[in-house]
CSV table of C-alpha atoms and ligand atoms in Angstrom, one decimal:
chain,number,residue,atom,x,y,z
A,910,UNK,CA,71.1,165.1,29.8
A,911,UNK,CA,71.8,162.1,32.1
A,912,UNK,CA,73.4,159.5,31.6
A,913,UNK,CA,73.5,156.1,32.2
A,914,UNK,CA,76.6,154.8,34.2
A,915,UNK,CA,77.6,151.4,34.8
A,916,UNK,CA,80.4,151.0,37.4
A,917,UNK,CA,82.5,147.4,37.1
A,918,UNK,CA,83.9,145.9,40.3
A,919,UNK,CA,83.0,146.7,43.8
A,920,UNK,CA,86.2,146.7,45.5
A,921,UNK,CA,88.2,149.7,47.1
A,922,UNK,CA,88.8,151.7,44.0
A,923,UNK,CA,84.5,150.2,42.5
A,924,UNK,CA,83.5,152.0,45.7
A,925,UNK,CA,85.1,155.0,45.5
A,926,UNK,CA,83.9,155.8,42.1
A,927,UNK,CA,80.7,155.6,43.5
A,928,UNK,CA,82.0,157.8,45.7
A,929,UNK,CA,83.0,160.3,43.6
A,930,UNK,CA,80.4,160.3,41.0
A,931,UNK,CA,78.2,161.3,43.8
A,932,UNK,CA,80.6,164.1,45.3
A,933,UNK,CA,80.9,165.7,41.8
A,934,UNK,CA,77.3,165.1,41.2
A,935,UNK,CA,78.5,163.9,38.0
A,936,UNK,CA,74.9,163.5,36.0
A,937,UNK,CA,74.1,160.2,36.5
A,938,UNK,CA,70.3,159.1,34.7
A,939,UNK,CA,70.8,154.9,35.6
A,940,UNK,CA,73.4,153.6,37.5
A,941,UNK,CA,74.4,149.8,37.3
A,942,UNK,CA,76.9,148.2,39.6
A,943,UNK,CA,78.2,144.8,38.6
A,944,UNK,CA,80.7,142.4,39.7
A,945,UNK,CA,81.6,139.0,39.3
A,946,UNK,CA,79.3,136.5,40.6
A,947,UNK,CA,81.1,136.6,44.1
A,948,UNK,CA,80.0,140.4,44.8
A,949,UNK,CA,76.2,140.1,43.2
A,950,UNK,CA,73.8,140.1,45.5
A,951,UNK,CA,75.9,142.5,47.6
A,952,UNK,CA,73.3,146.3,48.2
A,953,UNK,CA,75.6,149.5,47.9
A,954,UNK,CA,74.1,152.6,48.3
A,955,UNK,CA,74.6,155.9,45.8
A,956,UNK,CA,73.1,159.5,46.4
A,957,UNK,CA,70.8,157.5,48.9
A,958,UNK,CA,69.3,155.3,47.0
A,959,UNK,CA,69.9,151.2,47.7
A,960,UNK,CA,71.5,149.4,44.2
A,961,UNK,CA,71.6,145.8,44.4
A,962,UNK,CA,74.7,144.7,42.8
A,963,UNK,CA,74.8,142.4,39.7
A,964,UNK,CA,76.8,140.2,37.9
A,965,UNK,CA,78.6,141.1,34.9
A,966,UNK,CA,77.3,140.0,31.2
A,967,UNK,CA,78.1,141.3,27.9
A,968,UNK,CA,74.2,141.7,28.0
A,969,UNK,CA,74.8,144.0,31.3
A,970,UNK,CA,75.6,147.0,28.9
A,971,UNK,CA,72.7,147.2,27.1
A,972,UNK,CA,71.7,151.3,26.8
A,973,UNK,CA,74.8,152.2,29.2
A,974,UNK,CA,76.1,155.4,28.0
A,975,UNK,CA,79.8,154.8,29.9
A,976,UNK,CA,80.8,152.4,32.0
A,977,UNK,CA,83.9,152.6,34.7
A,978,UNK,CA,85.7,149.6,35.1
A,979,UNK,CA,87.7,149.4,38.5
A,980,UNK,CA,90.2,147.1,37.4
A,981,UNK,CA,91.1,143.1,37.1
A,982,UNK,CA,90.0,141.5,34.6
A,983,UNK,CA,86.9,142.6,33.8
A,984,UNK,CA,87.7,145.0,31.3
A,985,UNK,CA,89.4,142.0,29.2
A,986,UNK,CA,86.3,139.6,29.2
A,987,UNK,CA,83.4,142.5,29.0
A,988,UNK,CA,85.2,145.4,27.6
A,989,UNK,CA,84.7,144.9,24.6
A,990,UNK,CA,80.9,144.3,24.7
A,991,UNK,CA,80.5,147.1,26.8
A,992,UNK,CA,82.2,149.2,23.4
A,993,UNK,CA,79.7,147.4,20.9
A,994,UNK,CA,76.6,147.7,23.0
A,995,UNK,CA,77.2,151.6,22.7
A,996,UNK,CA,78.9,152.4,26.0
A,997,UNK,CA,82.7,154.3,26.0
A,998,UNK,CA,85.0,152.5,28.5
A,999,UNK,CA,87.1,154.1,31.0
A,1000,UNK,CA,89.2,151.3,32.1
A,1001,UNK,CA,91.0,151.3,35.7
A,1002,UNK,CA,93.0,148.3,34.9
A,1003,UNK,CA,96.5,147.5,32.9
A,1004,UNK,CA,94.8,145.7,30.0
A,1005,UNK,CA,94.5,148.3,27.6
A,1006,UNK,CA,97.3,151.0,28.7
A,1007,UNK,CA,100.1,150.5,26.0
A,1008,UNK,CA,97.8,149.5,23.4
A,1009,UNK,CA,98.2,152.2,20.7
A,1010,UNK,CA,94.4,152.3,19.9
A,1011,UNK,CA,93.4,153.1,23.7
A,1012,UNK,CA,94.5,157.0,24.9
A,1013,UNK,CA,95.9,157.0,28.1
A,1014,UNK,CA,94.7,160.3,30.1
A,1015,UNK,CA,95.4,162.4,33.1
A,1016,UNK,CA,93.0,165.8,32.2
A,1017,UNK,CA,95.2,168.0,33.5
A,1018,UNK,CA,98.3,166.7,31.1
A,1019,UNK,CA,96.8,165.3,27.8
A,1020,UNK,CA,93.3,166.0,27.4
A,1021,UNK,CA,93.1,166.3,23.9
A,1022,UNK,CA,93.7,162.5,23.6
A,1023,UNK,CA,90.0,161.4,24.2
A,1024,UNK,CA,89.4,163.0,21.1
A,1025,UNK,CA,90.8,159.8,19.1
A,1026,UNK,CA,89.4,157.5,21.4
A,1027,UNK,CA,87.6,154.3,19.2
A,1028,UNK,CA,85.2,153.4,22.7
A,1029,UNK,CA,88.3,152.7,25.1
A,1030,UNK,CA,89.9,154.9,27.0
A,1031,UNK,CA,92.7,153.8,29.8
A,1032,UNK,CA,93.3,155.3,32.9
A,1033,UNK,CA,97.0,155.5,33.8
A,1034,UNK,CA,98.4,153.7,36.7
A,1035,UNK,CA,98.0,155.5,40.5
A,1036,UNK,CA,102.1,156.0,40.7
A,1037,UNK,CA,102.1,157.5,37.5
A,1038,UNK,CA,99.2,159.5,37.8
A,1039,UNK,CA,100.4,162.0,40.3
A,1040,UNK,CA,103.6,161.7,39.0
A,1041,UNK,CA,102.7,163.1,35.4
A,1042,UNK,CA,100.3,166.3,37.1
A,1043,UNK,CA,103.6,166.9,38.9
A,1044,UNK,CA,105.8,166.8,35.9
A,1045,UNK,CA,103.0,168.6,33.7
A,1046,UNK,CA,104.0,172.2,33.9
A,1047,UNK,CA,108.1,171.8,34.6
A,1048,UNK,CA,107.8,169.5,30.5
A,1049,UNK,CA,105.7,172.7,29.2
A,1050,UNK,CA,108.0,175.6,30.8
A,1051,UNK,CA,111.7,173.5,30.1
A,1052,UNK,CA,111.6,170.1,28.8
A,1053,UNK,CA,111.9,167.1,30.2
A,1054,UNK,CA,115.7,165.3,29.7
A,1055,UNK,CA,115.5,162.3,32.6
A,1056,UNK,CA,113.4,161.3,35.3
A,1057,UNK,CA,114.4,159.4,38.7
A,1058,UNK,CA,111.4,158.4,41.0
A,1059,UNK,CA,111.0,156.2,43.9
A,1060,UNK,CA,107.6,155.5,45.4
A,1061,UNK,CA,106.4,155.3,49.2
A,1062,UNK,CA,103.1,153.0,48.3
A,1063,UNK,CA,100.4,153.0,50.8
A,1064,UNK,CA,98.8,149.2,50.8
A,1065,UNK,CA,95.6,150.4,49.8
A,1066,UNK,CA,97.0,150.6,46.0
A,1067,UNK,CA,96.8,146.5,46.8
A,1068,UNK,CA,93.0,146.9,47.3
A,1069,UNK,CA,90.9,146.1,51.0
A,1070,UNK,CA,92.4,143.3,51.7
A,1071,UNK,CA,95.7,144.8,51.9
A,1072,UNK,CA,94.1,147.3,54.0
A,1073,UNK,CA,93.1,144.8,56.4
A,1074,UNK,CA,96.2,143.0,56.2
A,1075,UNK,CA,98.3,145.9,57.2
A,1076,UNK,CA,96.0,146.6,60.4
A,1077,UNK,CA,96.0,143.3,61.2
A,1078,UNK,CA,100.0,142.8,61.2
A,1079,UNK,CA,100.6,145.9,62.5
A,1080,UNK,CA,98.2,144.6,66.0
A,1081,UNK,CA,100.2,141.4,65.7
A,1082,UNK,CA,103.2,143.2,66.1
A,1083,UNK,CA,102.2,145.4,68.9
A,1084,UNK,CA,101.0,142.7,70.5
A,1085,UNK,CA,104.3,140.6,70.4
A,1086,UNK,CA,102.8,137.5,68.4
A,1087,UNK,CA,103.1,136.1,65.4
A,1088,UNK,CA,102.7,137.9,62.4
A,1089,UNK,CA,100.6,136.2,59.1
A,1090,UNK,CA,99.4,137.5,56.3
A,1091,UNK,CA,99.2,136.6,52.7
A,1092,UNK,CA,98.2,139.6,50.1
A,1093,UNK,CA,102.2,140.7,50.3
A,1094,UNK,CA,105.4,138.6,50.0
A,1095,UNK,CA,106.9,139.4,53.5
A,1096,UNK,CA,105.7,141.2,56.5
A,1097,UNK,CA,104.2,145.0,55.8
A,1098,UNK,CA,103.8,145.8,58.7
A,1099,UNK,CA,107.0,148.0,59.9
A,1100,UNK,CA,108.5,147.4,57.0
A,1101,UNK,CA,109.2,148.1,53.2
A,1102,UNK,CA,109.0,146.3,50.4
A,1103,UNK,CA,111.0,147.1,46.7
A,1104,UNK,CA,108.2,144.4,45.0
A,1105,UNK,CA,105.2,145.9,44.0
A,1106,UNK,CA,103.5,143.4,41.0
A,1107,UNK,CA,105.6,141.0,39.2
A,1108,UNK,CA,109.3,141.2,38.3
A,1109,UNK,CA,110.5,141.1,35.4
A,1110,UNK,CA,113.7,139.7,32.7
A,1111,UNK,CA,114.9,142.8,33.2
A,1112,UNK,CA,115.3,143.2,36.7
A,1113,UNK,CA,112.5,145.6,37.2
A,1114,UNK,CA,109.0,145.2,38.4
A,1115,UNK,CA,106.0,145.6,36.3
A,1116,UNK,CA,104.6,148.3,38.3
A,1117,UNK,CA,108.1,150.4,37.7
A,1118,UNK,CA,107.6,149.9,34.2
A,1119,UNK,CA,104.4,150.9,34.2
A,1120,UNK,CA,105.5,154.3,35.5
A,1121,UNK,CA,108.2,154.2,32.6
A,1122,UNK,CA,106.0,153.3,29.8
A,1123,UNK,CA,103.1,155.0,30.3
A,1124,UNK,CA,104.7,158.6,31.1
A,1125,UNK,CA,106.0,158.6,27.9
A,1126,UNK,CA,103.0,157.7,26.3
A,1127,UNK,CA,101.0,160.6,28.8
A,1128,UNK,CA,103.5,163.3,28.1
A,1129,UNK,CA,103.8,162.3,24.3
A,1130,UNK,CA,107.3,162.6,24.3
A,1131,UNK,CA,109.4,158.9,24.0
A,1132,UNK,CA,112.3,160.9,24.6
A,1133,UNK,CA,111.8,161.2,28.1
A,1134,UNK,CA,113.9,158.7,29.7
A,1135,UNK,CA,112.3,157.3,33.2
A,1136,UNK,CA,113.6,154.9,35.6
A,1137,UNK,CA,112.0,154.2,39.0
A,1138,UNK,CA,111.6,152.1,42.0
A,1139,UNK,CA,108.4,151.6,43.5
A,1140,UNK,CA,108.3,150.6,47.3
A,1141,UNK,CA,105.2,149.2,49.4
A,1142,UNK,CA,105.6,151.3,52.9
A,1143,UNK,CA,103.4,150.8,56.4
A,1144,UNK,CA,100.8,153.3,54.8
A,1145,UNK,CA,97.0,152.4,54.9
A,1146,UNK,CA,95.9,155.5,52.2
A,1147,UNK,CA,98.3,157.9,49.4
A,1148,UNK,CA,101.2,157.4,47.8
A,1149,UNK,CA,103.9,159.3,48.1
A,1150,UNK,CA,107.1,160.0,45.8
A,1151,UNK,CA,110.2,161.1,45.6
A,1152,UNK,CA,110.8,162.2,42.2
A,1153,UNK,CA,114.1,163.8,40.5
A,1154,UNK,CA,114.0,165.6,37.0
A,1155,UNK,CA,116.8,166.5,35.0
A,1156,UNK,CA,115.3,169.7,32.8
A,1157,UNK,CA,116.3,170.4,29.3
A,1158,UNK,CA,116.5,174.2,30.1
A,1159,UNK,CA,117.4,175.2,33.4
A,1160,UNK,CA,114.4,176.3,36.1
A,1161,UNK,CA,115.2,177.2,39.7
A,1162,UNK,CA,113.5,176.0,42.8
A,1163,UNK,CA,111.9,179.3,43.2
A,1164,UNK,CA,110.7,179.2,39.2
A,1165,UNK,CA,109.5,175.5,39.6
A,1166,UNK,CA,107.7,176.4,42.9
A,1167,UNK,CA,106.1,179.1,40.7
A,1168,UNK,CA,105.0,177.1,37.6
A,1169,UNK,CA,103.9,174.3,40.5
A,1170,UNK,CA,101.2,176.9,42.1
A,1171,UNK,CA,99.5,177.3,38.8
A,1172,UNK,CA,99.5,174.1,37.4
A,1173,UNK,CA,95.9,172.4,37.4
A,1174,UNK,CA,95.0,170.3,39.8
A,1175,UNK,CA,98.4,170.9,41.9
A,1176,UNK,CA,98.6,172.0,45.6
A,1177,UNK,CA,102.2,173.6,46.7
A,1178,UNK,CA,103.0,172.5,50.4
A,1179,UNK,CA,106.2,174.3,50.6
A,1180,UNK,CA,107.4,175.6,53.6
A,1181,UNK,CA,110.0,174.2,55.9
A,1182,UNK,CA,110.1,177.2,58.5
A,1183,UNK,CA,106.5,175.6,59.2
A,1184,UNK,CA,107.3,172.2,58.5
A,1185,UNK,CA,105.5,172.0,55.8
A,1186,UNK,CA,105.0,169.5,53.5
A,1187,UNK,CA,102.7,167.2,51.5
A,1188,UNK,CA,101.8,163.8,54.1
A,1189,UNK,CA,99.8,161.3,53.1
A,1190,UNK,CA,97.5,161.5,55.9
A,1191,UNK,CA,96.3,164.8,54.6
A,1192,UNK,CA,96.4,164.0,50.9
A,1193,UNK,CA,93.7,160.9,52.0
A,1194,UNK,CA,90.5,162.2,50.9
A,1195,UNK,CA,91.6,165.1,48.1
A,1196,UNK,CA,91.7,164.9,44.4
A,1197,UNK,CA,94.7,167.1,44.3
A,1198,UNK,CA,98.1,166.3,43.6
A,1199,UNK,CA,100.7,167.9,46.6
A,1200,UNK,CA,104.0,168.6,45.9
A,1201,UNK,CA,106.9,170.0,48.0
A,1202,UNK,CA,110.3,169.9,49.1
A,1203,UNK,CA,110.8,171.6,45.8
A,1204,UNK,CA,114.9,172.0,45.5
A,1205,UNK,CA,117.6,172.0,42.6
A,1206,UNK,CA,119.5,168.8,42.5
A,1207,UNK,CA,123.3,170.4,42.4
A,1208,UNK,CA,124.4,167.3,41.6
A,1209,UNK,CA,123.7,167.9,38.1
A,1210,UNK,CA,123.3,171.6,35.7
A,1211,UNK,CA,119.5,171.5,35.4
A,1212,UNK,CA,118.3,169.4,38.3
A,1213,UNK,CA,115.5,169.6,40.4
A,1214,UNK,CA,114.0,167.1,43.5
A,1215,UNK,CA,110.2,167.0,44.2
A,1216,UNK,CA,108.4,165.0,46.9
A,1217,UNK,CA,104.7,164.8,45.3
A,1218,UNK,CA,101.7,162.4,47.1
A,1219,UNK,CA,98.8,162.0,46.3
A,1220,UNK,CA,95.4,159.8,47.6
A,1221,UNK,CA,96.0,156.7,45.0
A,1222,UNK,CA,92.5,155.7,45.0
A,1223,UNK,CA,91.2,158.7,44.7
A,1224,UNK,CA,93.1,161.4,41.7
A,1225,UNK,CA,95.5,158.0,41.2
A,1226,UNK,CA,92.3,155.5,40.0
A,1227,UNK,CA,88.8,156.8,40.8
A,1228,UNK,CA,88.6,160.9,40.9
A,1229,UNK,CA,90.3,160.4,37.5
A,1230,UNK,CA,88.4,158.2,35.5
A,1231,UNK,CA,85.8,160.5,36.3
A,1232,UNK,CA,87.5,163.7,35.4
A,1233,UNK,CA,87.8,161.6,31.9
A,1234,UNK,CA,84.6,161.2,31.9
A,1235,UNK,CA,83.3,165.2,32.4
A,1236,UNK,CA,85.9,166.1,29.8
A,1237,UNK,CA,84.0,163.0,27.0
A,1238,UNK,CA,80.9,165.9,28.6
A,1239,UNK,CA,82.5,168.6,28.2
A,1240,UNK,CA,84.0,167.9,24.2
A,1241,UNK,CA,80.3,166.7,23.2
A,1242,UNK,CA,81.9,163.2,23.4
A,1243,UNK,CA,79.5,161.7,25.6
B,2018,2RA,C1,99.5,149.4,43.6
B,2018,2RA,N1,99.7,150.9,41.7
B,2018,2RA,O1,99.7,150.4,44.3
B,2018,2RA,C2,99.3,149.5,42.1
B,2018,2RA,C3,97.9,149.2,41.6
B,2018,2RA,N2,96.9,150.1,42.2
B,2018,2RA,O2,99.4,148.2,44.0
């Protein structure tokens, strides 16, 4: 039967939900959009029709049968509600994503965990998103000792006005005058930046221990030890990453390439005769997560490198949330 949906937050990754929900023809009965009081009034349109956006209330959940919230901090003040007025939660943002009560879930690596979901259910961060998919069938076939990853972020992970920012810069640049901007803490444009979120007492930023937290929690394993540096780079859409693993059995380039092109929700780009491999301009619209320059790390016994990108707003924030949301469907959860 359909459902009702309500959709929180009409930003980039609020957008492309819509987006998506539409694409997958996801069965949608009613559909509410709502924002904070700066967005209401706003019209976006889904599979044709017009839907005047509204603003948020505890009341706005009345009858919704799951609700998507983009991200921010919507899912701290109304979360809640939305849980006692019936509706399950698939939360975008960082609010919920350690908290042992909530599952954290990529389908393709721990769907089993929305079956001890309490009316919460957090959607893992971009970066560690199509990190995890990557990871997914190398744990399963050989274990998982140590993970190295540094990420190539594109701005869009920073939402639309990033975006804007970045063209914006990059004009000002070209054009010889004086570069401004305010979303990021130095120039973007042309440039990189190792700050991505807050930093923290221990030297990292929040976003790279996002990546270390909640792959441990995805993967079920708190033995997996993680360390990473995340990077905002010149890109308007995808992140890309370079990621080494150190096995617990060992697994050859040729048997990880293997495992790779069957894992779910995986696309090998593999072939350097034909230079090819995955790009963030062609991950920008997919759900899948590419992987390539698949190679064994001689620096250690069982070591392999991987570069793996992804579209962040689509499989890292939106596409996923509403793969969560067919598999609540698809175990009678919904
Ligand atoms: C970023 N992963 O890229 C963070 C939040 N989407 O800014």
């Amino acid at each position: 039967a359909n459902l009702n949906v309500a959709v929180v937050g009409t930003g980039a990754v609020g957008q492309t939900m819509l987006k998506v929900l539409e694409e997958r023809n996801f069965p949608v009965g009613r559909l509410k959009v709502l924002a904070t009081s700066r967005s209401a009034g706003k019209k976006v349109t889904f599979k044709g029709e017009e839907y005047r956006v509204e603003e948020t209330t505890p009341e706005s959940f009345a009858g919704v049968n799951v609700a998507l919230f983009a991200g921010g901090e919507a899912s701290k003040i109304f979360g809640r509600a939305a849980v006692a007025a019936g509706a399950v939660v698939i939360d975008n943002s960082n609010n919920f994503r350690m908290d042992p009560e909530v599952p954290l879930v990529v389908p393709e690596v721990n769907p089993q965990d929305v079956r001890w979901h309490k009316g919460l259910i957090a959607n893992p961060n971009c970066s560690t998103i199509q990190m995890v998919v990557a990871l997914k069938p190398l744990y399963d076939a050989a274990g998982i000792k140590r993970v190295v990853v540094s990420t190539y972020q594109a701005v869009s992970g920073a939402g639309q006005e990033a975006i804007d920012e970045l063209r914006k810069q990059s004009q000002q640049v070209l054009e010889g005058r004086e570069v401004s901007g305010r979303v990021f803490p130095w120039q973007i444009a042309f440039n990189c930046l190792p700050h991505i979120d807050i930093f923290l007492e221990n030297g990292y930023s929040k976003e790279e221990m996002k990546m270390v937290n909640e792959t441990k929690k995805i993967m079920g394993d708190n033995d997996i030890r993680v360390t990473a540096t995340t990077v905002r780079v010149p890109v308007f859409n995808g992140h890309s990453e370079a990621i080494n693993v150190e096995t617990r059995e060992k697994l050859t380039a040729s048997q990880a390439r293997e495992l790779l092109s069957r894992a779910p929700g995986v696309v090998v780009v593999d072939d350097l005769d034909n230079k090819a491999y995955p790009l963030a301009i062609q991950a920008d619209g997919r759900d899948e997560v590419f992987v390539g320059r698949i190679r064994e790390d001689f620096s250690i016994a069982n070591g392999l490198n991987l570069w793996v990108v992804a579209d962040n707003l689509r499989k890292g924030a939106a596409t996923n949330a509403v793969q969560i949301a067919e598999l609540l469907l698809q175990e009678g959860l919904l």
